[in-house]
mmCIF file of C-alpha atoms in Angstrom:
data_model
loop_
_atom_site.group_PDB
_atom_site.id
_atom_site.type_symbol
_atom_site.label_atom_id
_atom_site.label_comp_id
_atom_site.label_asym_id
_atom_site.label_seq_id
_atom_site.Cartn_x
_atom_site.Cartn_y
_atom_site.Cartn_z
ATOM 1 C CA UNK H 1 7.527 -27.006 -22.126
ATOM 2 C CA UNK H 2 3.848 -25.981 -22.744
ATOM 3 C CA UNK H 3 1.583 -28.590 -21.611
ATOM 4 C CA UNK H 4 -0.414 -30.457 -24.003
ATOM 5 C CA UNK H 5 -4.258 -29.418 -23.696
ATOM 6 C CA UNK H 6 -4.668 -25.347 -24.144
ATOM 7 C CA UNK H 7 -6.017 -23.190 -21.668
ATOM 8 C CA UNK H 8 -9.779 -24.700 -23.389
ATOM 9 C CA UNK H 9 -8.716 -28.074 -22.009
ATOM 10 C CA UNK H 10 -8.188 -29.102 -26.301
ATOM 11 C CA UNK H 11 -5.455 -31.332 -26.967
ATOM 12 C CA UNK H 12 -2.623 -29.375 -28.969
ATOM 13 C CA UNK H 13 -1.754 -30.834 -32.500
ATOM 14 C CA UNK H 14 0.969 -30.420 -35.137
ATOM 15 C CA UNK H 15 0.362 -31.588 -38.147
ATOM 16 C CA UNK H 16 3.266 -31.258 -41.626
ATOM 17 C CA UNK H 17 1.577 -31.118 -44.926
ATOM 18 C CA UNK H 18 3.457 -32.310 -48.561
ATOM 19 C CA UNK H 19 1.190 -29.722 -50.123
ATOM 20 C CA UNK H 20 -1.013 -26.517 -49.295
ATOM 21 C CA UNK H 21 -4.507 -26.605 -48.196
ATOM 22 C CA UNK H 22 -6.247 -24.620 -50.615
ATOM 23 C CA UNK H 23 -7.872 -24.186 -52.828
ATOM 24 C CA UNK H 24 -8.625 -28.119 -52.530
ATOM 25 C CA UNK H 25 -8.016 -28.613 -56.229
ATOM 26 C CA UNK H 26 -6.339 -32.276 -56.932
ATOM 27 C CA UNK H 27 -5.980 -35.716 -54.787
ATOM 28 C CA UNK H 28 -2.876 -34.297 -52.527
ATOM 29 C CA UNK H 29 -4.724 -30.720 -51.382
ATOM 30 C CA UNK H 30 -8.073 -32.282 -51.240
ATOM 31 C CA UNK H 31 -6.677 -34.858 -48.682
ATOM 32 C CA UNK H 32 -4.300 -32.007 -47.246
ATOM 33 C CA UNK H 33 -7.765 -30.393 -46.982
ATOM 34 C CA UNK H 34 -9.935 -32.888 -45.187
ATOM 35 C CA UNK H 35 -6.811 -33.501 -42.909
ATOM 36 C CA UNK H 36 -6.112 -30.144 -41.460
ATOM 37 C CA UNK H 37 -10.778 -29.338 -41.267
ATOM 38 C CA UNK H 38 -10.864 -32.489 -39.318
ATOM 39 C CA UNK H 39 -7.781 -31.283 -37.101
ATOM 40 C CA UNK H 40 -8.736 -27.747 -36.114
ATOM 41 C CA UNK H 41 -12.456 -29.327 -35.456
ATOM 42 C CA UNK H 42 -11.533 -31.012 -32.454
ATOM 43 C CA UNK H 43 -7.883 -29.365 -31.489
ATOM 44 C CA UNK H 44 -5.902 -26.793 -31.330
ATOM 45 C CA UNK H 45 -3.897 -27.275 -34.892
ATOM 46 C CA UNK H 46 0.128 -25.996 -35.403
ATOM 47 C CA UNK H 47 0.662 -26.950 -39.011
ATOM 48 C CA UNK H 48 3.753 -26.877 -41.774
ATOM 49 C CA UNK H 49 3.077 -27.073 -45.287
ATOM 50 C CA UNK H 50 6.488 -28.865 -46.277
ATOM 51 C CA UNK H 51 7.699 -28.544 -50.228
ATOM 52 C CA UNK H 52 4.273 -27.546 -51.617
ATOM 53 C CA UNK H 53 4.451 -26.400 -55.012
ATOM 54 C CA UNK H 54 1.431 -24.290 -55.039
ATOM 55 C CA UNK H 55 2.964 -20.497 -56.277
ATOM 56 C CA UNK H 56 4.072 -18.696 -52.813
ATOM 57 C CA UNK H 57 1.088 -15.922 -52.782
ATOM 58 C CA UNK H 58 -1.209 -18.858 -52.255
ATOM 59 C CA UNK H 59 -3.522 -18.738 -49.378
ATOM 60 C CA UNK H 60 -2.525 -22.596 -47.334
ATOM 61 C CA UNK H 61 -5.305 -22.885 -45.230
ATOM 62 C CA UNK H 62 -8.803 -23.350 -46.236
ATOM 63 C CA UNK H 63 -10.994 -20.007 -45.000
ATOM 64 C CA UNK H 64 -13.215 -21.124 -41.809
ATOM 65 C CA UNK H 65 -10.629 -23.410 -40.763
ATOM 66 C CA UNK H 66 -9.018 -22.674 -37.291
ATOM 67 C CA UNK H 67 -5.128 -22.789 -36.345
ATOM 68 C CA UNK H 68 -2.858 -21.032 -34.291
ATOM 69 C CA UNK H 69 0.347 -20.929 -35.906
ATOM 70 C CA UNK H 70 1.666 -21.938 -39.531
ATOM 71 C CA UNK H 71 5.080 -21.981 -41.211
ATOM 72 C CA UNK H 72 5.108 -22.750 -45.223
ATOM 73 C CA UNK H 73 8.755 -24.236 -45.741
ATOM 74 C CA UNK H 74 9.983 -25.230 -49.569
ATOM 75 C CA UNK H 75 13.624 -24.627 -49.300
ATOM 76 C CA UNK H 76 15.064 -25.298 -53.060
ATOM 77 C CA UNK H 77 16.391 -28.957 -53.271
ATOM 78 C CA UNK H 78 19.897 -29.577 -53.808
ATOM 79 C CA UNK H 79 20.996 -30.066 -57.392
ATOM 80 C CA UNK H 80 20.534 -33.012 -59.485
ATOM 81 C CA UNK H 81 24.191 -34.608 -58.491
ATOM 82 C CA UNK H 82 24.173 -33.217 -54.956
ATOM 83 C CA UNK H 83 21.162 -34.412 -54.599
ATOM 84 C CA UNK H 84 21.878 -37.603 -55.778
ATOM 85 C CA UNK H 85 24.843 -37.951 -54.090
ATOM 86 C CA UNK H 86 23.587 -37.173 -50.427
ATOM 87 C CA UNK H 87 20.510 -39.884 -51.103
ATOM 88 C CA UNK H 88 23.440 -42.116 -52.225
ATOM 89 C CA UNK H 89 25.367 -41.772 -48.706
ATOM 90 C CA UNK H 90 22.634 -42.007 -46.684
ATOM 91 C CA UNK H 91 20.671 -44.643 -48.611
ATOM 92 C CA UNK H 92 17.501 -42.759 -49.494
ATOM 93 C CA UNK H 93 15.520 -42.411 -51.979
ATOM 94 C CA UNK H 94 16.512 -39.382 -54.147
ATOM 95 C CA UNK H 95 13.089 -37.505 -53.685
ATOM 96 C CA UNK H 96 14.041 -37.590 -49.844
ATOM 97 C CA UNK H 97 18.065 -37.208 -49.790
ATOM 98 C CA UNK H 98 17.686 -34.128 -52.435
ATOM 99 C CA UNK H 99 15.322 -32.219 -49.849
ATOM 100 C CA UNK H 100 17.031 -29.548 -47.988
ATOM 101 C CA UNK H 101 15.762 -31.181 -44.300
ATOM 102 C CA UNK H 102 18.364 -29.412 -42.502
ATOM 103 C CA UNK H 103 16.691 -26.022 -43.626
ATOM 104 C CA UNK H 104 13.200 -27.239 -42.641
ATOM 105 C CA UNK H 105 14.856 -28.511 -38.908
ATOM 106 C CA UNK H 106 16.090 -25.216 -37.748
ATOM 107 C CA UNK H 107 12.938 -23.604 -39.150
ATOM 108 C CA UNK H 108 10.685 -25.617 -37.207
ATOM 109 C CA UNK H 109 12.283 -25.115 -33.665
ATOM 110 C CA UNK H 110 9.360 -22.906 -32.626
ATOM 111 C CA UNK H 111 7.338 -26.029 -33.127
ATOM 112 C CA UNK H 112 10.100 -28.424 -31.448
ATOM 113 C CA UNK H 113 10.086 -26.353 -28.356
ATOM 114 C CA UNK H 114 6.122 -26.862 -27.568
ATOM 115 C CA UNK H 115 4.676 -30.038 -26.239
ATOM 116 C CA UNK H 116 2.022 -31.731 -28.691
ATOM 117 C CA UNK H 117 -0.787 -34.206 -27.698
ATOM 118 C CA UNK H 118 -0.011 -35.616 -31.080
ATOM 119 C CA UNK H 119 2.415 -35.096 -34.156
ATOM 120 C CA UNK H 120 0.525 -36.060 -37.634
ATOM 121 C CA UNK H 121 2.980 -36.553 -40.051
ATOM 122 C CA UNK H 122 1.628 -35.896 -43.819
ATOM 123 C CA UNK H 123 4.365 -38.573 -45.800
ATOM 124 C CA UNK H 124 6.368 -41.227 -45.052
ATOM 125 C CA UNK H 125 9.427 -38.633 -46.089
ATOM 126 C CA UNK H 126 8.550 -36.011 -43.142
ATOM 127 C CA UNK H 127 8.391 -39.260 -40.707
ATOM 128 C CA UNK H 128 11.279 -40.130 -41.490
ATOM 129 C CA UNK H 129 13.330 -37.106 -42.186
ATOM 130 C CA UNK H 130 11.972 -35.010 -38.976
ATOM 131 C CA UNK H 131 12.169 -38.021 -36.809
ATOM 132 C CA UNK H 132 13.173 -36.208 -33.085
ATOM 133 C CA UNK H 133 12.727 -32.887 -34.169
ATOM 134 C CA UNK H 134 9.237 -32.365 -33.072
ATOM 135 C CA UNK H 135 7.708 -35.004 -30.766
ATOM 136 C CA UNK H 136 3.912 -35.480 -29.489
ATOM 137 C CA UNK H 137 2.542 -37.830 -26.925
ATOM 138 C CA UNK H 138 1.558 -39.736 -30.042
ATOM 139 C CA UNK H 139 2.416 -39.667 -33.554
ATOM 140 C CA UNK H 140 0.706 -40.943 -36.808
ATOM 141 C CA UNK H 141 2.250 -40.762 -40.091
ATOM 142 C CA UNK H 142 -0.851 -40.721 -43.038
ATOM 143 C CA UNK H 143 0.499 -42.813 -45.814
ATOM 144 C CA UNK H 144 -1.980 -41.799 -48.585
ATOM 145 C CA UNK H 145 0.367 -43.109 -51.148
ATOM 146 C CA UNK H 146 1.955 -46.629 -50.379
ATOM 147 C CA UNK H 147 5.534 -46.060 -52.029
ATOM 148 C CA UNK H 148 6.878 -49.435 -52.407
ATOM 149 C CA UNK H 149 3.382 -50.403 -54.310
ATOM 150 C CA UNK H 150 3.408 -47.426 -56.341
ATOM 151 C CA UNK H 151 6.808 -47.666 -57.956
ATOM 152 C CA UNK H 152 6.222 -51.876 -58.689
ATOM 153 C CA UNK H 153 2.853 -50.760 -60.214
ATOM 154 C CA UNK H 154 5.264 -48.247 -62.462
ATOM 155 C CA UNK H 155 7.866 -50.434 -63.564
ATOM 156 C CA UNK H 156 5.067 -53.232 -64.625
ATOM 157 C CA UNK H 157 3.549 -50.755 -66.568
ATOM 158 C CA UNK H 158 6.717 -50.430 -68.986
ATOM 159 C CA UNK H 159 6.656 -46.406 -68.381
ATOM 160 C CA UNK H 160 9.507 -44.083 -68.078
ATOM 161 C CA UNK H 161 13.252 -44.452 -69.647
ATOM 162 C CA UNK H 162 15.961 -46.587 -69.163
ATOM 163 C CA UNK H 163 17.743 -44.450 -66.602
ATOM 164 C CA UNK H 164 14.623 -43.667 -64.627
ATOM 165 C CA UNK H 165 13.690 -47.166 -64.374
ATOM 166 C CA UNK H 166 16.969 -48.142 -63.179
ATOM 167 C CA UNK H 167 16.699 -45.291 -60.004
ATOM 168 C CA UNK H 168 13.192 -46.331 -59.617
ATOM 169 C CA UNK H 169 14.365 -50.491 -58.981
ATOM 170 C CA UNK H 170 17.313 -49.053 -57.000
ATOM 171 C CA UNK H 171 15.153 -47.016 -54.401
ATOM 172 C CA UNK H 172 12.177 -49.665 -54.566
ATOM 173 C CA UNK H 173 13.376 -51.641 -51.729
ATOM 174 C CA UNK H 174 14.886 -48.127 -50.125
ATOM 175 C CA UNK H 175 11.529 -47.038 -49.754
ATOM 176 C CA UNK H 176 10.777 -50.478 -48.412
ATOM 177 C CA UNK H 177 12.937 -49.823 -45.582
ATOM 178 C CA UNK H 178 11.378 -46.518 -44.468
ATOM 179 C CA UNK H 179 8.025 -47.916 -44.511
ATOM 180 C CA UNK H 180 9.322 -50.937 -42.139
ATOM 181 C CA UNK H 181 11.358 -47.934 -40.078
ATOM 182 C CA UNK H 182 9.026 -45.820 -39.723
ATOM 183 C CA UNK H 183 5.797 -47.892 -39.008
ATOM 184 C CA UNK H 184 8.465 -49.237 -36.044
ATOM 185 C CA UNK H 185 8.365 -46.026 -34.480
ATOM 186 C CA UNK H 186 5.081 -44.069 -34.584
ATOM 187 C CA UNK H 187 1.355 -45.152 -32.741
ATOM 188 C CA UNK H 188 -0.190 -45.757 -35.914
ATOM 189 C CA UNK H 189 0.207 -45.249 -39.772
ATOM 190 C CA UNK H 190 -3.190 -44.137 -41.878
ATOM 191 C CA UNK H 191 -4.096 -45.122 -45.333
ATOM 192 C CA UNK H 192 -6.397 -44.188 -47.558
ATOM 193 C CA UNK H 193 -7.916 -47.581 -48.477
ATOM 194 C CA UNK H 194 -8.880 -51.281 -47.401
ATOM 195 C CA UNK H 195 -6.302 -52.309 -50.389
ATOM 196 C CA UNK H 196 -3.140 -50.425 -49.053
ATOM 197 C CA UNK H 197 -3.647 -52.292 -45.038
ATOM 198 C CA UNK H 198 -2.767 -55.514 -46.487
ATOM 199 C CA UNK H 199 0.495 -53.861 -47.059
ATOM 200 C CA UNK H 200 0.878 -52.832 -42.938
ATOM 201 C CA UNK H 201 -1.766 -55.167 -40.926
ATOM 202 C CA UNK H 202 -5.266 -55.077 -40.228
ATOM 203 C CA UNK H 203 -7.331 -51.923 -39.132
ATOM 204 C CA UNK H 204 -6.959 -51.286 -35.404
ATOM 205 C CA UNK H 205 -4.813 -53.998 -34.652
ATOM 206 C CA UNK H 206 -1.186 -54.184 -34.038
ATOM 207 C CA UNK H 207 0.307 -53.842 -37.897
ATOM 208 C CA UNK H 208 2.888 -56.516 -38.760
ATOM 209 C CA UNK H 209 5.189 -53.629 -38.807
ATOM 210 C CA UNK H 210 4.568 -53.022 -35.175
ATOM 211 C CA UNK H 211 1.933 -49.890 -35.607
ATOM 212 C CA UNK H 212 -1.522 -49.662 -35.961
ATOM 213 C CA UNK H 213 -2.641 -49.368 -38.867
ATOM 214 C CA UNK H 214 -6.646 -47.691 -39.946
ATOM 215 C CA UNK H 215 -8.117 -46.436 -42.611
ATOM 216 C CA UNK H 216 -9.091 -42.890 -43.413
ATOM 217 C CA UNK H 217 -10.048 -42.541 -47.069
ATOM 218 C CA UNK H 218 -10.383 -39.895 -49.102
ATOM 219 C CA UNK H 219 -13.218 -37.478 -49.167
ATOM 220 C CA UNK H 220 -14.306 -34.146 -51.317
ATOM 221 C CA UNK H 221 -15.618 -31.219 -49.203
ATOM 222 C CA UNK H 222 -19.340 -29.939 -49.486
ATOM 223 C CA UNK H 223 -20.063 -27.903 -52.445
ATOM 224 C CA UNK H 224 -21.815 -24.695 -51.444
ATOM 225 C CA UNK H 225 -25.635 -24.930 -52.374
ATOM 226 C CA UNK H 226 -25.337 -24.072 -56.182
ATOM 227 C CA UNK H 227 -27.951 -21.002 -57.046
ATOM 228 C CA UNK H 228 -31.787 -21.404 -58.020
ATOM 229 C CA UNK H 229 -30.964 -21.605 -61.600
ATOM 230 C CA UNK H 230 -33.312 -22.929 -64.321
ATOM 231 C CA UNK H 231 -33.241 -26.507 -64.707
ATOM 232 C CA UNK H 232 -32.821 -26.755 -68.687
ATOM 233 C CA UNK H 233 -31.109 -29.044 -71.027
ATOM 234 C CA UNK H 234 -28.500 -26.870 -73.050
ATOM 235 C CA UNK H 235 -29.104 -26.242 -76.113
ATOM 236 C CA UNK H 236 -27.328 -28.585 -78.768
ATOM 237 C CA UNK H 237 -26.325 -32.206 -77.906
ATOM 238 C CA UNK H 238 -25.670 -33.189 -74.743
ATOM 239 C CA UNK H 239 -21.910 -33.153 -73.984
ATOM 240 C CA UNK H 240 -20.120 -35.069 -71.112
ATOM 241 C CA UNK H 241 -16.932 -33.076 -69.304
ATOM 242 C CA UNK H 242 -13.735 -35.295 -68.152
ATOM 243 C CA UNK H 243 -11.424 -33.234 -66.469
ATOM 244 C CA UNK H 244 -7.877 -34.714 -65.431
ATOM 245 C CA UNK H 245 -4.157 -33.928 -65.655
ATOM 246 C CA UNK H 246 -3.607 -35.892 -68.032
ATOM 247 C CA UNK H 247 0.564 -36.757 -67.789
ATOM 248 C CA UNK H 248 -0.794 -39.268 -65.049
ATOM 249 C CA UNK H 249 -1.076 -42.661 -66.766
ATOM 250 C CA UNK H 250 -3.795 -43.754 -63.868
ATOM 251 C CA UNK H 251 -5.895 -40.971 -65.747
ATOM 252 C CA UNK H 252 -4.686 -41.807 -68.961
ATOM 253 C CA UNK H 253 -5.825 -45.106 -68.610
ATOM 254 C CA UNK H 254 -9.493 -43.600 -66.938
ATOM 255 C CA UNK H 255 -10.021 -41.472 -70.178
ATOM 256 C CA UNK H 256 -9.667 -44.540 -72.655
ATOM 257 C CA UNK H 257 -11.825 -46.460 -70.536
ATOM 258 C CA UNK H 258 -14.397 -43.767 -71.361
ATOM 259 C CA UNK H 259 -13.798 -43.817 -74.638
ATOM 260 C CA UNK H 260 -13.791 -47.226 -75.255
ATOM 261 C CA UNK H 261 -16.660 -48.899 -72.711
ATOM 262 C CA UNK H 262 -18.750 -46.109 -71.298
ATOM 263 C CA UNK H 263 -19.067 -43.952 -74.753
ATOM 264 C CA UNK H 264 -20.566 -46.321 -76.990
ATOM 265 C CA UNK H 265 -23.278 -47.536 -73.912
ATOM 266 C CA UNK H 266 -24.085 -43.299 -73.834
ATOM 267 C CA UNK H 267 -24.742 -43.043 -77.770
ATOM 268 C CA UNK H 268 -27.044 -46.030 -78.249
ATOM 269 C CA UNK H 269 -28.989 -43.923 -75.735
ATOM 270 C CA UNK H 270 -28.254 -40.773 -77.100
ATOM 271 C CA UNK H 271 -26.673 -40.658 -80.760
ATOM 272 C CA UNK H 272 -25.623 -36.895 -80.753
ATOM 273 C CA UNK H 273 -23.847 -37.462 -77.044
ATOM 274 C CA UNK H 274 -20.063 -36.418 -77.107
ATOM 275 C CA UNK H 275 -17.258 -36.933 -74.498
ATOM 276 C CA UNK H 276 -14.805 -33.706 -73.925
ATOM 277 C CA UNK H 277 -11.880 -34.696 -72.582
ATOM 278 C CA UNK H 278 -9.935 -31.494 -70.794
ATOM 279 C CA UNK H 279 -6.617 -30.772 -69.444
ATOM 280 C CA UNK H 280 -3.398 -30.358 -68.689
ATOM 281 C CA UNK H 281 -0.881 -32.446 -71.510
ATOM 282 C CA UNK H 282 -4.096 -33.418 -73.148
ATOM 283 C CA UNK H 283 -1.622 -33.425 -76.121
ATOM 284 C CA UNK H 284 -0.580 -37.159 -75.144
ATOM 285 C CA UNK H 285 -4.331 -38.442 -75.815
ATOM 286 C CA UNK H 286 -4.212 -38.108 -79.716
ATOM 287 C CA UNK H 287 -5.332 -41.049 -80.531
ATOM 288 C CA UNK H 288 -8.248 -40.588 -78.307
ATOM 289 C CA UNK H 289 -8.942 -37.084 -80.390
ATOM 290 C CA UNK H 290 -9.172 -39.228 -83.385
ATOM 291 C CA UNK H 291 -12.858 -41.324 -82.411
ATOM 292 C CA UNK H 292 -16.130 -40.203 -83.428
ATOM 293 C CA UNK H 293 -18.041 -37.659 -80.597
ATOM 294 C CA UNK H 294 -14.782 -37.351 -78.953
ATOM 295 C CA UNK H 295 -12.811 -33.883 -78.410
ATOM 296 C CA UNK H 296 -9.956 -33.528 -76.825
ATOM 297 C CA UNK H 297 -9.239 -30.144 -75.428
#
């Protein structure tokens, strides 16, 4: 085994990713982002992108940032009844039993074989699944999405069909478990906010889960310094751009809020204001299309 600082004296880091790196374009790469740049700033950084969805000629790691060795692994998940099936035997959660993790263990055993100051674990699902395949001195598993809060948020809100709110009640208290498992065996667990600790303890204490449990929230990298351009209003009435994938009800919800409380506030300032409202399924927002100095692209 190599030992854990490099011939630098810098401690030696893996860290697994649930998405690519770049370009830092939506909530999962921009944290994936500020993640791996705070990593390889201070150590020498082994990563795995794990099940990204970003097409395969995609560049995973942001230019400028430093690391020695990466592996991008999305085996294809086991069908639909397979899937469901395995997750069923094991008691998982079908998003983790579907995932080919015996493809991703044997394809990591360069990284199993080296010794690791510490093991950063991007998802509660690559905690658990990968669990004694690679190992660190210490180990911190970043929960930037709390998974037993997210799915009672989504059954309150009424979304989703009959079927897919019956597998979402069934794995609710599945996912309950690996949060309770998993906290019980790594040196810490990170989340993104003051709200999500009261689900695992208080910031740098001993969690009630047994780990500790901090805060690292999300951040946007530093634009480059935009050119010396003209400073001039456009021509025509001033127009205000909301960007969002739109099949997310969070940002669903965002866009109406615009509509409905921020809009009217803008026109008594500025009658010939309009809000655009762009993106992905923007089709589901037709009522929003149908307001005054609103267009919904």
């Amino acid at each position: 085994m190599s030992p854990a600082t490099d011939s630098t004296g810098r401690r030696r880091v893996l860290v697994t990713l649930p998405d690519v790196a770049w370009p830092p374009h939506g909530g999962k790469r921009l944290r994936c982002h500020g993640v791996l740049a705070a990593l390889a700033a201070t150590s020498t950084v082994d990563v795995a992108f794990l099940h990204a969805d970003a097409p395969p000629g995609t560049p995973p790691v942001p230019p400028g940032v430093p690391v020695r060795d990466w592996l991008r692994l999305s085996p294809a998940p086991r069908g639909r009844l397979a899937g469901a099936g395995t997750a069923l035997s094991r008691g998982l959660p079908v998003h983790v039993g579907a995932q080919r993790w015996d493809v991703v263990r044997r394809r990591l055993r360069p990284f199993a074989e080296r010794e690791y100051d510490l093991v950063w674990f991007g998802g509660l699902d690559h905690a658990r699944a990968l669990h004694g395949t690679v190992t660190g001195r210490r180990v911190v598993v970043d929960c930037d999405d709390v998974e037993t809060e997210k799915w009672r948020a989504y059954l309150a809100s009424g979304a989703g069909g009959p079927v897919e709110r019956l597998q979402r009640r069934v794995e609710l208290p599945l996912w309950g478990r690996i949060q309770r498992e998993v906290a019980q065996r790594v040196d810490a667990v990170v989340v993104c906010s003051d709200l999500d600790v009261e689900r695992f303890g208080t910031p740098g204490t001993p969690g009630t889960r047994g780990a500790r449990v901090a805060v690292v929230p999300n951040t946007y990298p530093v634009p480059a310094c935009a050119p010396d351009l003209p400073r001039r209003r456009p021509d025509g009435p001033l127009q205000v751009l909301m960007v969002a994938s739109w099949a997310n009800g969070q940002n669903r919800d965002a866009a109406a809020h615009a509509v409905r409380d921020v809009l009217p506030h803008l026109r008594a300032l500025l009658p010939s204001a309009r809000l655009r409202v762009v993106g992905r399924d923007a089709d589901v927002l037709g009522d929003l299309a149908q307001v005054d100095a609103v267009d919904v692209v």
